[in-house]
Amino acid sequence: MITWPRLLAVAHAVCSSTEAYVPLYLWNDRELSPFAIGMLTAIVVIFRLMASAVCIWWADRSEPNTHIRLLIGLTLAGALALVGVFTSPENLVVLICLMIANGLFYQPLAALVDSAIIKFLGDYKSWLYATERQWANGVVALALLSIGCISYWCNLSYVLIGTALVGCGMLCITSALIYRHSGLAQLDYMAEDYDEDYDEMAAPRFLKNALFMPQNYYNDPLIHAYKPYSLFGEPLSHISEEDASMLRRMASSNSQLMRHNSSHSINSTTTTASGAALAASGSVPITMYGSTNTTTTQHPLDFFSSAWRRHNSITQQQQPQLPPNVNVNAHQQPPAPPQPEQLTSSAELSLLPLPPHKTPMSVLLLLHVDGGTFSDQMIQWQIQSMALTTLMLGIIFGMMNTMLFIYLYQVLDLSMWVLGVAGMVPVLSEMAVHLSARWWIPRFTVTVTTTMVHASLIICSFIYSWLRPEWPVLWLSVILLQVLQGVSFPLIWLVITQRVCALLWTEEDQRIAQVGKLSALYSSIGPAVGALLTGFLLSGDESDVGSSTAGTLLLAGYTLVFRCNIALTAASFVVSWGWSSTD
C-alpha cells in the first residue's frame, strides 16, 4: 500500500543512491588525487553532522508545516549543489564550496525524512518504521545497480545528474503534495481498504508471540488481536482490569519525553465495560522497551478510527435524557480552546527497536543531558568503551568503503555493472540482517556476535589486499566479500544499540543521548577520519593520476590501507571486550 511516509522514503532513497559513486567520479572525470577525494568526502560528512542537528532542532521547535517547507527548501538547494559538483569548472576551490553546500543542504535530508516518517506514524513508529525503511533500502539497491549498468554505456556524470534530479524532483513533489493536502500532522497513514495481512507486518519483531496470534482471537470487533498481556504468552489477565487513565499516569512518570494530551481520555463514570475493553485492546500502545507512549495523535489505522467512533456512539446512547424544560447550557462550561496536536519528537529516532545508524546523530541538540555522568562506574566504563569501539568501526568503514569503487574499477579493472552489483549487495545484506533480527538476537550473545563481526571484517580486508585482476572468478569474490561486510557493519550497530538499551533501560534521556553520540561517531566522525587516512595512505605523485602507472601505485597503496584496516579491526575487537564480555 502506497502511503506518504513510504513515498518520502522512496524519493529520498533515489536521491541518496548517488553518494557511493561520487569518489569514482572525482577520480575518473575530475582526475583529483586520492588525498583531495578523501578531504572532500570528510568535509561532506562533517558538515552533514552539524547541519542535520540544526535542521532537526529547528523543525521540532516550529509548527508542523515548517518541517515540510524546510524539506522542500533543502531539497532544491541540495539539488543545485549536487548538480554543481558534476558540472562545475575544474577549480578545486569552487568544488570545495559546492561540497560544503552539499553537506549543508543535501545531506540533512535523510534526518528530516526519517523525522517526518516517525511523526506520520505516531504511536505506531516502533512497529511500522522498519517496514518503510525496508522499502527505501530496496529502492537504494535497485538504484545502485541501475547506475552501474547504465554507466556501462553512458558517461557516469550524466547518469549521476539524471538520478539526482529525478530523486530531488520526486521528493519535492511528494513534500508539496503533503503540504497542500493537509500538512504533516493531519494525514492518515492507512486507507480504508485495510488488509488483514498487515497485522503480521506491523507486529513488533522482538515480542515472543506477537506474530502467532490467531486472526479471530477475539470476537468483539472493538477489541483488536494485539493485547498487552498477550505479547509474552502469559495469562496476566489482571492487567486488562486496570483503568486506562491509571495506565497513562503510571507511564507518564517514566520520562520527560512522554507527552500528555487528555483530549481523548475516557470518562470512567460513563464507560465501564467499554473502557476496560479499550484498555485491553491496546489503545495505549506498548513499545518494544516496555514503556507506554501516551502521545495523542490521529490514529493512522482506520479500523482503530472506526472502533473509536463506535465507542463514542455507544457512550452517547448511554447518557441520561433530560426533560425538555431543563436548560442544559446553564450548567455547561464554555468550550475549551483547541489544543495544538502533539507530534512525535525527533529524539525518538534513538528509541526505535532497530534504529538507523545515520539519523540518530541529529537529535544531539534536542537534549541537555550530561552524558558523561553515571551513578554506576561499571556502566560508565562500558559506555566509554562502546564509544571507542564505534569510533574505530567508523574509521574502518571509511577506510574500506570510501574509495572502494576506485579500487575495483582502476586496479582490478572490473566493469561498471559489477560495481553496480557490488554496491547493491551490502544494501540487500543489511535488509536481511533487519528481517532476521528476531531470529538471531535471542540466539547469539553479545560476545559471540562481536567476535564474528570482527573476524569477518579481518577476512574481508585480508582477501581484498590479495585480489588481482587475473583471477578467473574475480567478480564473484568481490560480491561475496561485499555480502560479508554488508552483514557485519549493520549487525554490530544493532548489537551496540541493544546493549545501550540494556544498560540504560530506565534512563530514557540518557539512552537517547548515548545512541545519538554513538551514531555521530559511527556514521560521521569515524568515516571522515577513515576517508582522510585512506587518502593520505594512497597519496603519491599527483602527476601520476590518470596515467598508466596509477594502477600500480594504487595497488601498493590499497594493500597498505587494507593491512592497516586489519590492525585497526584487531584493536577494535580488544576494546569491545570492555562492553561485550560482561554479557
Coordinates of C-alpha atoms in Angstrom, one line a residue:
M1 CA 0.0 0.0 0.0
I2 CA 1.4 3.4 -1.0
T3 CA 1.5 5.9 1.8
W4 CA 3.0 9.4 2.3
P5 CA 5.8 8.1 4.6
R6 CA 6.7 5.4 2.0
L7 CA 6.7 7.9 -0.8
L8 CA 9.1 10.1 1.2
A9 CA 11.4 7.2 2.0
V10 CA 11.5 6.0 -1.6
A11 CA 12.1 9.5 -3.0
H12 CA 15.0 10.1 -0.7
A13 CA 16.4 6.7 -1.5
V14 CA 16.7 7.7 -5.1
C15 CA 18.5 10.9 -4.0
S16 CA 21.0 9.1 -1.7
S17 CA 22.0 6.4 -4.3
T18 CA 24.5 8.8 -6.0
E19 CA 26.7 9.1 -2.9
A20 CA 28.6 5.9 -3.5
Y21 CA 29.7 6.9 -7.0
V22 CA 30.9 10.4 -6.2
P23 CA 34.6 9.4 -5.3
L24 CA 34.8 7.4 -8.5
Y25 CA 33.5 10.4 -10.5
L26 CA 36.1 12.7 -8.8
W27 CA 38.9 10.3 -9.7
N28 CA 37.9 9.3 -13.2
D29 CA 36.4 12.6 -14.5
R30 CA 38.0 15.3 -12.4
E31 CA 41.3 13.5 -12.0
L32 CA 41.7 14.5 -8.4
S33 CA 44.3 12.9 -6.1
P34 CA 43.2 10.4 -3.5
F35 CA 44.0 12.8 -0.7
A36 CA 41.8 15.5 -2.3
I37 CA 39.0 13.0 -2.7
G38 CA 39.4 11.9 1.0
M39 CA 39.4 15.5 2.1
L40 CA 36.2 16.4 0.1
T41 CA 34.5 13.3 1.4
A42 CA 35.4 14.2 5.0
I43 CA 34.1 17.8 4.5
V44 CA 30.7 16.5 3.4
V45 CA 30.4 14.0 6.3
I46 CA 31.3 16.6 9.0
F47 CA 29.0 19.3 7.6
R48 CA 26.2 16.7 7.4
L49 CA 26.5 16.1 11.1
M50 CA 26.2 19.7 12.0
A51 CA 23.5 20.6 9.5
S52 CA 21.4 17.6 10.5
A53 CA 21.4 18.5 14.2
V54 CA 20.5 22.2 13.4
C55 CA 17.7 21.3 11.0
I56 CA 16.1 18.8 13.4
W57 CA 16.4 21.2 16.3
W58 CA 14.7 23.9 14.1
A59 CA 12.0 21.6 12.8
D60 CA 11.0 20.2 16.2
R61 CA 10.6 23.7 17.7
S62 CA 8.5 25.1 14.8
E63 CA 5.0 24.4 13.6
P64 CA 4.5 21.1 11.6
N65 CA 4.3 22.8 8.2
T66 CA 7.7 24.3 8.8
H67 CA 9.1 20.8 8.7
I68 CA 7.7 20.3 5.2
R69 CA 8.8 23.8 4.0
L70 CA 12.3 23.1 5.3
L71 CA 12.3 19.8 3.5
I72 CA 11.3 21.4 0.2
G73 CA 13.9 24.2 0.5
L74 CA 16.8 21.9 1.4
T75 CA 15.9 19.6 -1.5
L76 CA 16.0 22.4 -4.0
A77 CA 19.2 23.9 -2.6
G78 CA 20.8 20.5 -2.3
A79 CA 19.9 19.5 -5.9
L80 CA 21.6 22.7 -7.1
A81 CA 24.7 22.0 -5.0
L82 CA 25.0 18.3 -6.2
V83 CA 24.4 19.1 -9.9
G84 CA 27.0 21.8 -9.5
V85 CA 29.5 19.2 -8.3
F86 CA 29.1 17.3 -11.5
T87 CA 29.0 20.3 -13.8
S88 CA 31.3 23.0 -12.3
P89 CA 34.6 24.0 -13.9
E90 CA 37.7 22.3 -12.8
N91 CA 38.6 24.5 -9.9
L92 CA 39.4 23.0 -6.5
V93 CA 38.2 26.0 -4.5
V94 CA 34.8 26.0 -6.3
L95 CA 34.5 22.3 -5.8
I96 CA 35.2 22.6 -2.1
C97 CA 32.4 25.3 -1.8
L98 CA 30.0 23.0 -3.7
M99 CA 30.8 20.1 -1.5
I100 CA 30.3 22.2 1.6
A101 CA 26.9 23.2 0.2
N102 CA 26.2 19.5 -0.4
G103 CA 26.9 18.7 3.2
L104 CA 24.8 21.6 4.4
F105 CA 21.7 21.3 2.2
Y106 CA 21.6 17.8 0.6
Q107 CA 22.8 15.5 3.3
P108 CA 20.4 16.6 6.1
L109 CA 17.5 15.4 4.0
A110 CA 18.0 11.9 5.5
A111 CA 17.3 13.2 9.0
L112 CA 14.4 15.3 8.0
V113 CA 12.8 12.5 6.1
D114 CA 13.2 10.0 8.9
S115 CA 11.8 12.5 11.4
A116 CA 8.8 13.2 9.2
I117 CA 8.2 9.4 8.9
I118 CA 8.0 8.9 12.7
K119 CA 5.8 11.9 13.0
F120 CA 3.4 10.4 10.5
L121 CA 3.4 7.1 12.2
G122 CA 3.0 8.5 15.7
D123 CA 2.4 5.7 18.3
Y124 CA 3.0 3.1 15.6
K125 CA 6.5 4.1 14.8
S126 CA 8.1 1.2 16.7
W127 CA 6.1 -1.3 14.5
L128 CA 6.0 0.4 11.1
Y129 CA 9.2 2.4 10.7
A130 CA 11.3 -0.6 9.9
T131 CA 8.8 -1.5 7.1
E132 CA 9.1 1.9 5.5
R133 CA 12.9 1.8 5.7
Q134 CA 13.0 -1.6 4.0
W135 CA 11.1 -0.1 1.1
A136 CA 13.7 2.6 0.9
N137 CA 16.6 0.2 1.1
G138 CA 15.1 -1.9 -1.7
V139 CA 14.9 1.3 -3.9
V140 CA 18.5 2.2 -3.0
A141 CA 19.7 -1.3 -4.0
L142 CA 17.9 -1.0 -7.3
A143 CA 19.2 2.5 -8.0
L144 CA 22.8 1.5 -7.3
L145 CA 22.5 -1.4 -9.7
S146 CA 20.8 0.8 -12.3
I147 CA 23.5 3.5 -12.1
G148 CA 26.2 0.9 -12.6
C149 CA 24.5 -0.8 -15.5
I150 CA 23.6 2.4 -17.3
S151 CA 27.1 3.8 -16.8
Y152 CA 28.5 0.8 -18.7
W153 CA 27.1 2.5 -21.9
C154 CA 26.8 6.2 -20.8
N155 CA 29.0 8.7 -19.1
L156 CA 28.9 8.4 -15.3
S157 CA 28.4 12.1 -14.7
Y158 CA 25.3 12.2 -16.9
V159 CA 23.8 9.3 -15.1
L160 CA 24.5 10.8 -11.7
I161 CA 23.0 14.1 -12.7
G162 CA 19.9 12.4 -14.0
T163 CA 19.5 10.3 -10.9
A164 CA 19.9 13.3 -8.6
L165 CA 17.4 15.3 -10.5
V166 CA 14.8 12.5 -10.6
G167 CA 15.2 11.8 -6.9
C168 CA 15.0 15.5 -5.9
G169 CA 12.0 16.0 -8.2
M170 CA 10.2 13.1 -6.5
L171 CA 11.0 14.4 -3.1
C172 CA 9.9 18.0 -3.9
I173 CA 6.6 16.8 -5.5
T174 CA 5.8 14.5 -2.6
S175 CA 6.6 17.2 0.0
A176 CA 4.5 19.7 -1.9
L177 CA 1.5 17.3 -2.1
I178 CA 1.8 16.7 1.7
Y179 CA 1.8 20.4 2.3
R180 CA -1.1 21.0 0.0
H181 CA -3.1 18.0 1.3
S182 CA -3.3 18.9 5.0
G183 CA 0.1 19.1 6.4
L184 CA 2.4 16.9 8.4
A185 CA 0.2 16.3 11.4
Q186 CA -3.2 15.6 9.8
L187 CA -2.5 12.8 7.3
D188 CA -4.0 9.4 7.8
Y189 CA -1.4 6.6 7.5
M190 CA -3.7 3.9 6.0
A191 CA -6.6 4.0 3.6
E192 CA -10.0 2.4 4.3
D193 CA -9.1 -0.8 2.5
Y194 CA -7.3 -2.3 5.4
D195 CA -5.6 -5.6 4.7
E196 CA -5.7 -8.2 7.4
D197 CA -2.2 -9.4 6.4
Y198 CA -0.9 -6.1 7.6
D199 CA -1.1 -7.3 11.2
E200 CA 1.9 -9.7 10.7
M201 CA 4.0 -7.0 9.0
A202 CA 3.2 -4.4 11.7
A203 CA 3.8 -6.6 14.8
P204 CA 6.8 -5.8 17.0
R205 CA 9.8 -8.0 16.0
F206 CA 11.1 -8.9 19.4
L207 CA 7.9 -9.9 21.1
K208 CA 7.6 -13.7 21.6
N209 CA 4.1 -14.4 20.4
A210 CA 3.1 -11.3 18.5
L211 CA 3.2 -13.0 15.1
F212 CA 1.4 -16.1 16.2
M213 CA -1.8 -14.6 17.4
P214 CA -4.8 -16.0 15.6
Q215 CA -6.8 -13.6 13.5
N216 CA -10.1 -14.5 15.2
Y217 CA -8.7 -14.5 18.8
Y218 CA -11.4 -12.0 19.9
N219 CA -14.9 -11.9 18.5
D220 CA -15.7 -8.4 19.6
P221 CA -14.7 -6.1 16.7
L222 CA -13.8 -3.3 19.2
I223 CA -11.0 -5.5 20.6
H224 CA -8.0 -5.9 18.3
A225 CA -5.9 -9.1 18.3
Y226 CA -2.9 -7.2 19.7
K227 CA -3.2 -7.2 23.5
P228 CA -0.6 -6.0 26.0
Y229 CA -1.0 -9.0 28.3
S230 CA -0.7 -11.5 25.3
L231 CA 2.6 -10.4 24.0
F232 CA 4.6 -12.7 26.1
G233 CA 2.2 -15.6 26.1
E234 CA 1.4 -15.4 29.8
P235 CA -2.0 -15.2 31.4
L236 CA -1.7 -11.8 33.1
S237 CA -5.5 -11.2 32.9
H238 CA -5.5 -8.7 35.8
I239 CA -3.8 -6.1 33.6
S240 CA -7.0 -5.9 31.5
E241 CA -8.9 -4.8 34.6
E242 CA -6.8 -1.7 35.0
D243 CA -8.3 1.7 34.2
A244 CA -6.9 3.3 31.1
S245 CA -6.2 6.6 32.9
M246 CA -4.2 4.8 35.6
L247 CA -2.1 3.2 32.9
R248 CA -1.4 6.6 31.4
R249 CA -0.5 8.1 34.7
M250 CA 1.9 5.2 35.5
A251 CA 3.6 5.6 32.2
S252 CA 3.9 9.4 32.2
S253 CA 6.3 9.4 35.1
N254 CA 9.0 7.4 33.4
S255 CA 10.4 10.0 31.1
Q256 CA 10.4 13.7 30.3
L257 CA 9.8 12.9 26.6
M258 CA 6.3 11.5 27.3
R259 CA 3.7 13.9 26.1
H260 CA 0.3 14.5 27.9
N261 CA -2.9 15.2 26.0
S262 CA -6.1 14.5 27.7
S263 CA -8.4 15.4 24.9
H264 CA -9.3 11.7 24.3
S265 CA -9.3 10.5 27.9
I266 CA -12.0 8.1 28.9
N267 CA -14.6 9.1 31.4
S268 CA -14.6 6.3 34.0
T269 CA -18.1 7.3 35.2
T270 CA -19.8 6.6 31.8
T271 CA -17.5 3.9 30.4
T272 CA -17.1 0.8 32.5
A273 CA -17.2 -2.2 30.2
S274 CA -16.2 -0.1 27.1
G275 CA -13.3 1.5 28.9
A276 CA -11.9 -1.9 30.1
A277 CA -12.3 -3.2 26.5
L278 CA -10.4 -0.3 25.1
A279 CA -7.7 -0.5 27.7
A280 CA -7.3 -4.2 26.9
S281 CA -7.4 -3.7 23.2
G282 CA -4.1 -1.8 23.1
S283 CA -5.5 1.8 22.9
V284 CA -2.4 2.6 24.9
P285 CA 0.3 1.2 22.6
I286 CA 3.3 -0.5 24.2
T287 CA 6.7 0.0 22.7
M288 CA 9.4 -2.6 22.5
Y289 CA 11.2 -1.4 25.6
G290 CA 8.2 -1.7 27.8
S291 CA 7.4 2.0 28.2
T292 CA 3.9 3.3 27.3
N293 CA 3.8 6.1 24.8
T294 CA 0.8 8.4 25.6
T295 CA 1.1 10.6 22.5
T296 CA -2.4 11.5 21.3
T297 CA -2.2 11.7 17.6
Q298 CA -4.6 10.9 14.9
H299 CA -4.9 7.2 14.6
P300 CA -3.2 6.0 11.4
L301 CA -5.2 2.8 11.3
D302 CA -8.7 3.2 10.0
F303 CA -10.1 0.2 12.0
F304 CA -9.0 2.0 15.2
S305 CA -10.8 5.1 14.0
S306 CA -14.0 3.2 13.2
A307 CA -13.8 1.4 16.6
W308 CA -13.4 4.8 18.3
R309 CA -16.4 6.2 16.5
R310 CA -18.5 3.2 17.6
H311 CA -17.3 3.7 21.2
N312 CA -18.4 7.3 21.1
S313 CA -21.8 6.5 19.7
I314 CA -22.3 3.9 22.4
T315 CA -21.3 6.4 25.1
Q316 CA -23.7 9.0 23.7
Q317 CA -26.5 6.5 23.8
Q318 CA -25.7 5.7 27.5
Q319 CA -26.1 9.4 28.5
P320 CA -29.3 10.2 30.5
Q321 CA -32.1 12.0 28.7
L322 CA -33.0 15.3 30.4
P323 CA -36.5 16.8 30.5
P324 CA -37.4 19.3 27.7
N325 CA -37.7 22.2 30.1
V326 CA -34.2 21.9 31.6
N327 CA -31.7 24.5 30.4
V328 CA -28.7 22.4 29.6
N329 CA -26.5 25.4 28.7
A330 CA -26.9 27.0 32.1
H331 CA -24.7 24.3 33.7
Q332 CA -22.2 23.8 30.9
Q333 CA -18.7 25.1 30.9
P334 CA -17.6 27.2 27.9
P335 CA -15.8 25.1 25.3
A336 CA -12.0 24.9 25.8
P337 CA -9.9 26.4 23.0
P338 CA -8.5 23.7 20.7
Q339 CA -5.1 22.4 21.7
P340 CA -2.3 22.1 19.1
E341 CA -1.7 18.5 18.1
Q342 CA 1.3 17.0 19.8
L343 CA 3.7 15.3 17.3
T344 CA 6.3 12.7 18.0
S345 CA 9.6 14.2 18.9
S346 CA 12.5 13.6 16.6
A347 CA 14.5 12.5 19.6
E348 CA 12.6 9.2 19.5
L349 CA 14.7 8.2 16.4
S350 CA 17.1 6.9 19.0
L351 CA 14.4 4.8 20.7
L352 CA 13.4 2.7 17.7
P353 CA 13.8 -1.0 18.1
L354 CA 16.1 -1.2 15.1
P355 CA 17.4 2.4 14.9
P356 CA 19.2 3.6 11.7
H357 CA 22.9 4.4 12.0
K358 CA 22.9 7.8 10.4
T359 CA 19.9 9.8 11.6
P360 CA 20.1 9.4 15.5
M361 CA 23.1 11.8 15.5
S362 CA 20.7 14.6 14.5
V363 CA 19.0 14.6 17.9
L364 CA 22.0 15.8 19.9
L365 CA 20.8 19.5 20.0
L366 CA 17.3 18.4 21.3
L367 CA 18.6 17.3 24.7
H368 CA 20.5 18.9 27.6
V369 CA 21.9 15.8 29.2
D370 CA 25.3 15.3 30.8
G371 CA 26.1 12.1 29.0
G372 CA 29.4 11.5 30.8
T373 CA 28.0 11.2 34.4
F374 CA 26.6 7.8 35.5
S375 CA 25.9 6.6 39.0
D376 CA 27.4 3.2 38.2
Q377 CA 31.0 3.3 37.3
M378 CA 30.7 -0.1 35.5
I379 CA 28.1 1.4 33.2
Q380 CA 30.2 4.4 32.6
W381 CA 33.2 2.2 31.6
Q382 CA 31.1 0.2 29.2
I383 CA 29.6 3.3 27.6
Q384 CA 33.1 4.7 27.1
S385 CA 34.5 1.5 25.6
M386 CA 31.4 1.3 23.4
A387 CA 32.1 4.8 22.1
L388 CA 35.7 4.0 21.3
T389 CA 34.6 0.8 19.5
T390 CA 32.1 2.7 17.4
L391 CA 34.7 5.3 16.5
M392 CA 37.1 2.7 15.4
L393 CA 34.5 0.8 13.5
G394 CA 33.5 4.1 11.7
I395 CA 37.2 4.6 10.8
I396 CA 37.3 1.0 9.4
F397 CA 34.1 1.6 7.4
G398 CA 35.6 4.8 5.9
M399 CA 38.9 3.2 5.0
M400 CA 37.2 0.2 3.4
N401 CA 34.4 1.8 1.5
T402 CA 35.1 5.4 0.7
M403 CA 37.3 4.7 -2.3
L404 CA 36.4 1.0 -2.8
F405 CA 34.9 1.7 -6.3
I406 CA 38.1 3.3 -7.4
Y407 CA 40.0 0.1 -6.3
L408 CA 37.5 -2.1 -8.1
Y409 CA 37.4 0.0 -11.3
Q410 CA 41.0 1.2 -11.6
V411 CA 43.1 -1.5 -10.0
L412 CA 41.0 -4.7 -10.5
D413 CA 39.7 -3.5 -13.9
L414 CA 36.1 -4.5 -13.3
S415 CA 33.2 -3.4 -15.4
M416 CA 30.7 -0.8 -14.2
W417 CA 27.9 -3.3 -14.0
V418 CA 30.0 -5.3 -11.5
L419 CA 30.4 -2.1 -9.5
G420 CA 26.6 -1.7 -9.5
V421 CA 26.2 -5.2 -8.2
A422 CA 28.9 -4.6 -5.6
G423 CA 27.0 -1.5 -4.4
M424 CA 23.7 -3.3 -4.3
V425 CA 24.8 -6.3 -2.3
P426 CA 25.6 -4.6 1.0
V427 CA 22.2 -2.9 1.0
L428 CA 20.4 -6.2 0.4
S429 CA 22.6 -7.7 3.2
E430 CA 21.5 -5.0 5.6
M431 CA 17.9 -5.7 4.7
A432 CA 18.5 -9.4 5.5
V433 CA 20.0 -8.5 8.9
H434 CA 17.0 -6.4 9.9
L435 CA 14.5 -9.0 8.7
S436 CA 16.2 -11.8 10.6
A437 CA 16.8 -9.8 13.7
R438 CA 14.0 -11.6 15.6
W439 CA 15.9 -14.9 14.9
W440 CA 19.5 -14.0 15.7
I441 CA 19.1 -11.7 18.7
P442 CA 17.9 -14.4 21.1
R443 CA 20.4 -17.0 19.8
F444 CA 23.7 -15.1 19.8
T445 CA 25.3 -13.4 22.8
V446 CA 27.0 -10.1 22.5
T447 CA 30.4 -11.6 22.8
V448 CA 29.8 -14.2 20.1
T449 CA 28.3 -11.5 17.7
T450 CA 31.2 -9.0 18.2
T451 CA 33.7 -11.9 17.7
M452 CA 32.1 -12.9 14.4
V453 CA 31.8 -9.4 13.1
H454 CA 35.4 -8.5 13.8
A455 CA 36.6 -11.8 12.3
S456 CA 34.5 -11.2 9.2
L457 CA 36.0 -7.7 8.7
I458 CA 39.5 -9.0 9.1
I459 CA 38.8 -11.7 6.5
C460 CA 37.4 -9.0 4.1
S461 CA 40.4 -6.8 4.5
F462 CA 42.9 -9.7 4.1
I463 CA 41.2 -11.0 0.9
Y464 CA 40.8 -7.6 -0.6
S465 CA 44.5 -7.0 -0.3
W466 CA 45.2 -10.2 -2.2
L467 CA 42.7 -9.7 -5.1
R468 CA 44.4 -9.4 -8.6
P469 CA 42.9 -8.7 -12.0
E470 CA 43.8 -12.0 -13.4
W471 CA 41.7 -14.0 -11.0
P472 CA 39.2 -16.1 -13.0
V473 CA 36.2 -15.5 -10.7
L474 CA 37.2 -12.1 -9.5
W475 CA 33.7 -10.6 -9.7
L476 CA 32.2 -13.4 -7.7
S477 CA 34.9 -13.0 -5.0
V478 CA 34.1 -9.3 -4.8
I479 CA 30.4 -9.9 -4.4
L480 CA 31.0 -12.5 -1.6
L481 CA 33.2 -10.0 0.2
Q482 CA 30.6 -7.3 -0.1
V483 CA 28.0 -9.7 1.3
L484 CA 30.3 -10.3 4.3
Q485 CA 30.9 -6.7 5.1
G486 CA 27.3 -5.8 4.3
V487 CA 26.2 -8.1 7.1
S488 CA 29.0 -7.2 9.5
F489 CA 28.5 -3.4 9.8
P490 CA 24.7 -3.2 10.4
L491 CA 25.0 -6.3 12.7
I492 CA 27.5 -4.7 15.0
W493 CA 25.5 -1.4 15.1
L494 CA 22.3 -3.2 16.1
V495 CA 24.2 -5.1 18.8
I496 CA 25.7 -1.9 20.2
T497 CA 22.3 -0.1 20.3
Q498 CA 20.6 -3.1 22.0
R499 CA 23.5 -3.1 24.6
V500 CA 22.9 0.6 25.3
C501 CA 19.2 -0.1 25.7
A502 CA 20.0 -2.9 28.2
L503 CA 22.4 -0.7 30.2
L504 CA 20.2 2.4 30.3
W505 CA 16.8 0.7 30.5
T506 CA 15.1 3.2 32.9
E507 CA 17.0 6.3 31.8
E508 CA 15.3 7.3 28.5
D509 CA 17.0 10.7 28.1
Q510 CA 20.4 9.1 28.7
R511 CA 19.6 6.4 26.2
I512 CA 18.6 8.9 23.5
A513 CA 21.8 10.9 24.1
Q514 CA 24.1 8.0 24.0
V515 CA 22.6 6.5 20.9
G516 CA 22.9 9.9 19.2
K517 CA 26.6 10.2 20.2
L518 CA 27.4 6.7 19.0
S519 CA 25.6 7.4 15.7
A520 CA 27.8 10.6 15.3
L521 CA 30.9 8.6 16.0
Y522 CA 29.9 5.6 13.8
S523 CA 28.4 7.5 10.8
S524 CA 30.2 10.8 10.6
I525 CA 33.3 11.3 12.7
G526 CA 34.7 7.8 12.1
P527 CA 34.1 7.7 8.3
A528 CA 35.6 11.2 8.0
V529 CA 38.8 10.2 9.7
G530 CA 38.8 7.0 7.7
A531 CA 38.5 8.9 4.4
L532 CA 41.4 11.2 5.3
L533 CA 43.6 8.3 6.4
T534 CA 42.8 6.4 3.1
G535 CA 43.6 9.5 1.0
F536 CA 46.8 10.0 2.9
L537 CA 47.9 6.4 2.5
L538 CA 47.1 6.4 -1.2
S539 CA 48.6 9.8 -2.0
G540 CA 51.6 9.8 -4.3
D541 CA 52.8 12.0 -7.1
E542 CA 49.7 13.9 -8.4
S543 CA 51.1 13.9 -11.9
D544 CA 50.5 10.1 -12.0
V545 CA 46.8 10.5 -11.5
G546 CA 45.0 9.2 -14.6
S547 CA 48.3 7.8 -16.1
S548 CA 49.2 4.2 -16.9
T549 CA 51.2 3.9 -13.7
A550 CA 48.3 5.0 -11.5
G551 CA 47.0 1.4 -11.2
T552 CA 50.4 0.1 -9.9
L553 CA 50.6 2.9 -7.3
L554 CA 47.1 2.3 -6.2
L555 CA 47.6 -1.4 -5.8
A556 CA 50.5 -0.8 -3.4
G557 CA 48.6 1.9 -1.6
Y558 CA 45.4 -0.2 -1.2
T559 CA 47.5 -3.1 0.1
L560 CA 48.8 -0.8 2.8
V561 CA 45.2 0.5 3.5
F562 CA 43.8 -3.0 4.0
R563 CA 46.7 -4.0 6.2
C564 CA 46.2 -1.0 8.4
N565 CA 42.5 -2.0 8.5
I566 CA 43.4 -5.4 9.8
A567 CA 45.4 -3.9 12.7
L568 CA 42.6 -1.4 13.5
T569 CA 40.0 -4.1 13.4
A570 CA 42.0 -6.2 15.9
A571 CA 42.4 -3.2 18.2
S572 CA 38.6 -2.6 18.0
F573 CA 38.0 -6.2 19.0
V574 CA 40.1 -5.8 22.1
V575 CA 38.4 -2.6 23.0
S576 CA 35.0 -4.3 22.6
W577 CA 35.7 -6.6 25.5
G578 CA 35.0 -3.7 27.8
W579 CA 31.3 -3.8 27.0
S580 CA 30.7 -7.2 25.4
S581 CA 32.4 -9.6 27.9
T582 CA 30.0 -8.6 30.7
D583 CA 27.0 -10.1 28.8

